[in-house]
mmCIF file of C-alpha atoms in Angstrom:
data_model
loop_
_atom_site.group_PDB
_atom_site.id
_atom_site.type_symbol
_atom_site.label_atom_id
_atom_site.label_comp_id
_atom_site.label_asym_id
_atom_site.label_seq_id
_atom_site.Cartn_x
_atom_site.Cartn_y
_atom_site.Cartn_z
ATOM 1 C CA UNK A 1 10.114 0.125 18.896
ATOM 2 C CA UNK A 2 10.452 3.818 19.661
ATOM 3 C CA UNK A 3 12.311 6.806 18.281
ATOM 4 C CA UNK A 4 14.759 7.705 21.085
ATOM 5 C CA UNK A 5 17.095 5.829 23.391
ATOM 6 C CA UNK A 6 15.542 7.598 26.383
ATOM 7 C CA UNK A 7 12.095 6.287 25.515
ATOM 8 C CA UNK A 8 13.485 2.804 24.781
ATOM 9 C CA UNK A 9 15.121 2.731 28.197
ATOM 10 C CA UNK A 10 11.933 3.990 29.887
ATOM 11 C CA UNK A 11 9.783 1.376 28.143
ATOM 12 C CA UNK A 12 12.209 -1.418 29.020
ATOM 13 C CA UNK A 13 12.094 -0.371 32.684
ATOM 14 C CA UNK A 14 8.291 -0.605 32.626
ATOM 15 C CA UNK A 15 8.483 -4.078 31.082
ATOM 16 C CA UNK A 16 10.961 -5.089 33.773
ATOM 17 C CA UNK A 17 8.586 -3.780 36.418
ATOM 18 C CA UNK A 18 5.729 -5.862 35.022
ATOM 19 C CA UNK A 19 7.930 -8.907 34.455
ATOM 20 C CA UNK A 20 8.116 -9.526 38.199
ATOM 21 C CA UNK A 21 4.703 -11.148 37.717
ATOM 22 C CA UNK A 22 6.182 -13.332 34.953
ATOM 23 C CA UNK A 23 9.608 -14.331 36.281
ATOM 24 C CA UNK A 24 10.669 -16.255 33.164
ATOM 25 C CA UNK A 25 10.273 -13.269 30.826
ATOM 26 C CA UNK A 26 13.492 -11.596 29.690
ATOM 27 C CA UNK A 27 13.674 -8.071 28.263
ATOM 28 C CA UNK A 28 16.364 -6.615 26.016
ATOM 29 C CA UNK A 29 16.779 -2.940 25.161
ATOM 30 C CA UNK A 30 18.842 -1.852 22.158
ATOM 31 C CA UNK A 31 19.687 1.633 20.938
ATOM 32 C CA UNK A 32 22.544 3.427 19.232
ATOM 33 C CA UNK A 33 25.323 5.278 20.976
ATOM 34 C CA UNK A 34 26.397 2.169 22.876
ATOM 35 C CA UNK A 35 28.824 -0.563 21.792
ATOM 36 C CA UNK A 36 26.969 -3.062 19.617
ATOM 37 C CA UNK A 37 29.052 -5.947 21.015
ATOM 38 C CA UNK A 38 27.158 -5.652 24.298
ATOM 39 C CA UNK A 39 23.850 -5.943 22.435
ATOM 40 C CA UNK A 40 25.094 -8.976 20.508
ATOM 41 C CA UNK A 41 26.087 -10.664 23.773
ATOM 42 C CA UNK A 42 22.688 -9.952 25.332
ATOM 43 C CA UNK A 43 20.929 -11.470 22.320
ATOM 44 C CA UNK A 44 23.210 -14.507 22.279
ATOM 45 C CA UNK A 45 23.346 -15.255 26.010
ATOM 46 C CA UNK A 46 20.110 -13.858 27.410
ATOM 47 C CA UNK A 47 17.719 -14.484 24.482
ATOM 48 C CA UNK A 48 15.096 -11.865 25.430
ATOM 49 C CA UNK A 49 11.399 -12.558 24.895
ATOM 50 C CA UNK A 50 10.645 -8.838 24.617
ATOM 51 C CA UNK A 51 12.867 -6.514 22.618
ATOM 52 C CA UNK A 52 12.650 -2.730 22.914
ATOM 53 C CA UNK A 53 14.765 -0.630 20.597
ATOM 54 C CA UNK A 54 15.240 2.224 18.219
ATOM 55 C CA UNK A 55 14.825 1.553 14.489
ATOM 56 C CA UNK A 56 18.485 2.096 13.597
ATOM 57 C CA UNK A 57 19.977 -0.301 16.156
ATOM 58 C CA UNK A 58 17.184 -2.834 15.708
ATOM 59 C CA UNK A 59 17.805 -2.893 11.965
ATOM 60 C CA UNK A 60 21.567 -3.129 12.431
ATOM 61 C CA UNK A 61 21.206 -6.145 14.731
ATOM 62 C CA UNK A 62 18.690 -7.791 12.396
ATOM 63 C CA UNK A 63 20.818 -7.258 9.275
ATOM 64 C CA UNK A 64 23.840 -8.912 10.847
ATOM 65 C CA UNK A 65 21.736 -11.828 12.092
ATOM 66 C CA UNK A 66 22.109 -11.209 15.832
ATOM 67 C CA UNK A 67 18.420 -10.329 16.196
ATOM 68 C CA UNK A 68 16.123 -12.871 14.584
ATOM 69 C CA UNK A 69 12.748 -11.427 13.639
ATOM 70 C CA UNK A 70 11.190 -14.490 12.002
ATOM 71 C CA UNK A 71 9.095 -15.420 15.057
ATOM 72 C CA UNK A 72 7.743 -11.986 15.979
ATOM 73 C CA UNK A 73 4.105 -12.171 17.108
ATOM 74 C CA UNK A 74 3.595 -8.562 18.189
ATOM 75 C CA UNK A 75 5.135 -5.489 16.598
ATOM 76 C CA UNK A 76 4.593 -2.261 18.527
ATOM 77 C CA UNK A 77 5.565 1.271 17.512
ATOM 78 C CA UNK A 78 5.342 3.887 20.247
ATOM 79 C CA UNK A 79 5.261 7.513 19.118
ATOM 80 C CA UNK A 80 4.713 6.176 15.605
ATOM 81 C CA UNK A 81 4.166 9.685 14.254
ATOM 82 C CA UNK A 82 7.817 10.457 15.010
ATOM 83 C CA UNK A 83 9.126 7.322 13.286
ATOM 84 C CA UNK A 84 6.767 7.271 10.321
ATOM 85 C CA UNK A 85 7.074 11.039 9.857
ATOM 86 C CA UNK A 86 10.872 10.881 9.617
ATOM 87 C CA UNK A 87 11.903 9.459 6.220
ATOM 88 C CA UNK A 88 15.072 7.757 7.481
ATOM 89 C CA UNK A 89 13.300 6.092 10.390
ATOM 90 C CA UNK A 90 10.386 5.136 8.139
ATOM 91 C CA UNK A 91 12.765 3.336 5.773
ATOM 92 C CA UNK A 92 14.301 1.481 8.718
ATOM 93 C CA UNK A 93 10.873 0.514 10.057
ATOM 94 C CA UNK A 94 9.776 -0.673 6.601
ATOM 95 C CA UNK A 95 12.862 -2.849 6.261
ATOM 96 C CA UNK A 96 12.378 -4.278 9.751
ATOM 97 C CA UNK A 97 8.709 -5.058 9.050
ATOM 98 C CA UNK A 98 9.717 -6.947 5.895
ATOM 99 C CA UNK A 99 11.931 -9.189 8.058
ATOM 100 C CA UNK A 100 9.003 -10.175 10.299
ATOM 101 C CA UNK A 101 6.319 -12.791 9.586
ATOM 102 C CA UNK A 102 3.245 -11.715 7.647
ATOM 103 C CA UNK A 103 1.064 -13.041 10.472
ATOM 104 C CA UNK A 104 1.662 -10.722 13.423
ATOM 105 C CA UNK A 105 -0.256 -8.109 15.326
ATOM 106 C CA UNK A 106 0.936 -4.576 14.596
ATOM 107 C CA UNK A 107 0.111 -1.839 17.093
ATOM 108 C CA UNK A 108 0.994 1.812 16.631
ATOM 109 C CA UNK A 109 0.587 4.472 19.291
ATOM 110 C CA UNK A 110 0.695 8.246 19.073
ATOM 111 C CA UNK A 111 -0.806 11.132 20.991
ATOM 112 C CA UNK A 112 -0.898 13.145 17.765
ATOM 113 C CA UNK A 113 -1.274 11.336 14.463
ATOM 114 C CA UNK A 114 -1.776 13.676 11.507
ATOM 115 C CA UNK A 115 -4.197 12.472 8.835
ATOM 116 C CA UNK A 116 -1.478 12.262 6.183
ATOM 117 C CA UNK A 117 0.468 9.797 8.350
ATOM 118 C CA UNK A 118 -2.593 7.624 8.997
ATOM 119 C CA UNK A 119 -2.512 6.459 5.398
ATOM 120 C CA UNK A 120 1.150 5.508 5.744
ATOM 121 C CA UNK A 121 0.497 3.692 9.030
ATOM 122 C CA UNK A 122 -2.295 1.670 7.409
ATOM 123 C CA UNK A 123 0.248 0.177 5.004
ATOM 124 C CA UNK A 124 1.877 -1.606 7.945
ATOM 125 C CA UNK A 125 -1.369 -3.094 9.289
ATOM 126 C CA UNK A 126 -4.402 -5.171 8.398
ATOM 127 C CA UNK A 127 -7.936 -4.616 9.742
ATOM 128 C CA UNK A 128 -7.005 -1.179 11.061
ATOM 129 C CA UNK A 129 -8.816 0.404 14.005
ATOM 130 C CA UNK A 130 -8.180 3.839 15.454
ATOM 131 C CA UNK A 131 -8.768 4.753 19.096
ATOM 132 C CA UNK A 132 -9.538 8.230 20.364
ATOM 133 C CA UNK A 133 -9.566 9.534 23.915
ATOM 134 C CA UNK A 134 -12.616 11.235 25.355
ATOM 135 C CA UNK A 135 -10.802 14.588 25.330
ATOM 136 C CA UNK A 136 -10.325 14.330 21.601
ATOM 137 C CA UNK A 137 -13.923 13.289 21.072
ATOM 138 C CA UNK A 138 -15.097 16.181 23.234
ATOM 139 C CA UNK A 139 -13.144 18.660 21.159
ATOM 140 C CA UNK A 140 -14.545 17.208 17.930
ATOM 141 C CA UNK A 141 -18.160 16.958 19.063
ATOM 142 C CA UNK A 142 -18.413 19.709 21.680
ATOM 143 C CA UNK A 143 -20.146 17.245 24.007
ATOM 144 C CA UNK A 144 -18.737 17.524 27.546
ATOM 145 C CA UNK A 145 -20.986 14.682 28.764
ATOM 146 C CA UNK A 146 -18.879 12.166 26.853
ATOM 147 C CA UNK A 147 -16.274 12.013 29.599
ATOM 148 C CA UNK A 148 -18.787 10.576 32.060
ATOM 149 C CA UNK A 149 -20.067 7.902 29.699
ATOM 150 C CA UNK A 150 -17.225 7.003 27.407
ATOM 151 C CA UNK A 151 -13.599 6.146 28.023
ATOM 152 C CA UNK A 152 -12.433 4.856 24.655
ATOM 153 C CA UNK A 153 -13.867 4.395 21.202
ATOM 154 C CA UNK A 154 -12.601 1.914 18.632
ATOM 155 C CA UNK A 155 -13.981 2.051 15.133
ATOM 156 C CA UNK A 156 -12.910 0.160 12.023
ATOM 157 C CA UNK A 157 -11.809 2.396 9.169
#
C-alpha cells in the first residue's frame, strides 16, 4: 500500500516487470479517482495475487467485499511515514489491518521516519527491526569508513 496513485501505479509497473520471471503471477492496482466498477471487475475476473493500492480505495473495496483480505500473508506499506503521519490515512490503514489475518508479515518502508511515528508503526508489527543505510549511520557516528564495510544494519528494538 502507498499514499498516492502515482506511486501505486509505479509500484505495480515494477511488479509487472518482475512478474515476467513468474508468468502465473497477476498484479492489481487500485486507487481513487477512477471508476470503482473497473476495480471490482479486475478483482472478480483476474483475481490478482499481488494488490497495490492507496488506503482509501483498498478500504472501500474491502468494505464492500470485492477485495478479500483474509488470506494476506505479506502487508507492505511504502512511504509509511506519509500514511501513518496523516490521521485519515492512518485510520484507513488501521481498519485494513484489522481485516487481515493476525499471522502475516508486516513491512514498512520510509526514507524518513520520525521517532514519534516509530512508536505508532510498532503497533502494526511484531518482533520489530529497523534498518538504516550507511549514509544515516555515517551521519550519526561520524565514521566515513562505514560505507566500505557496511551496507545495512538490522537491529531488534
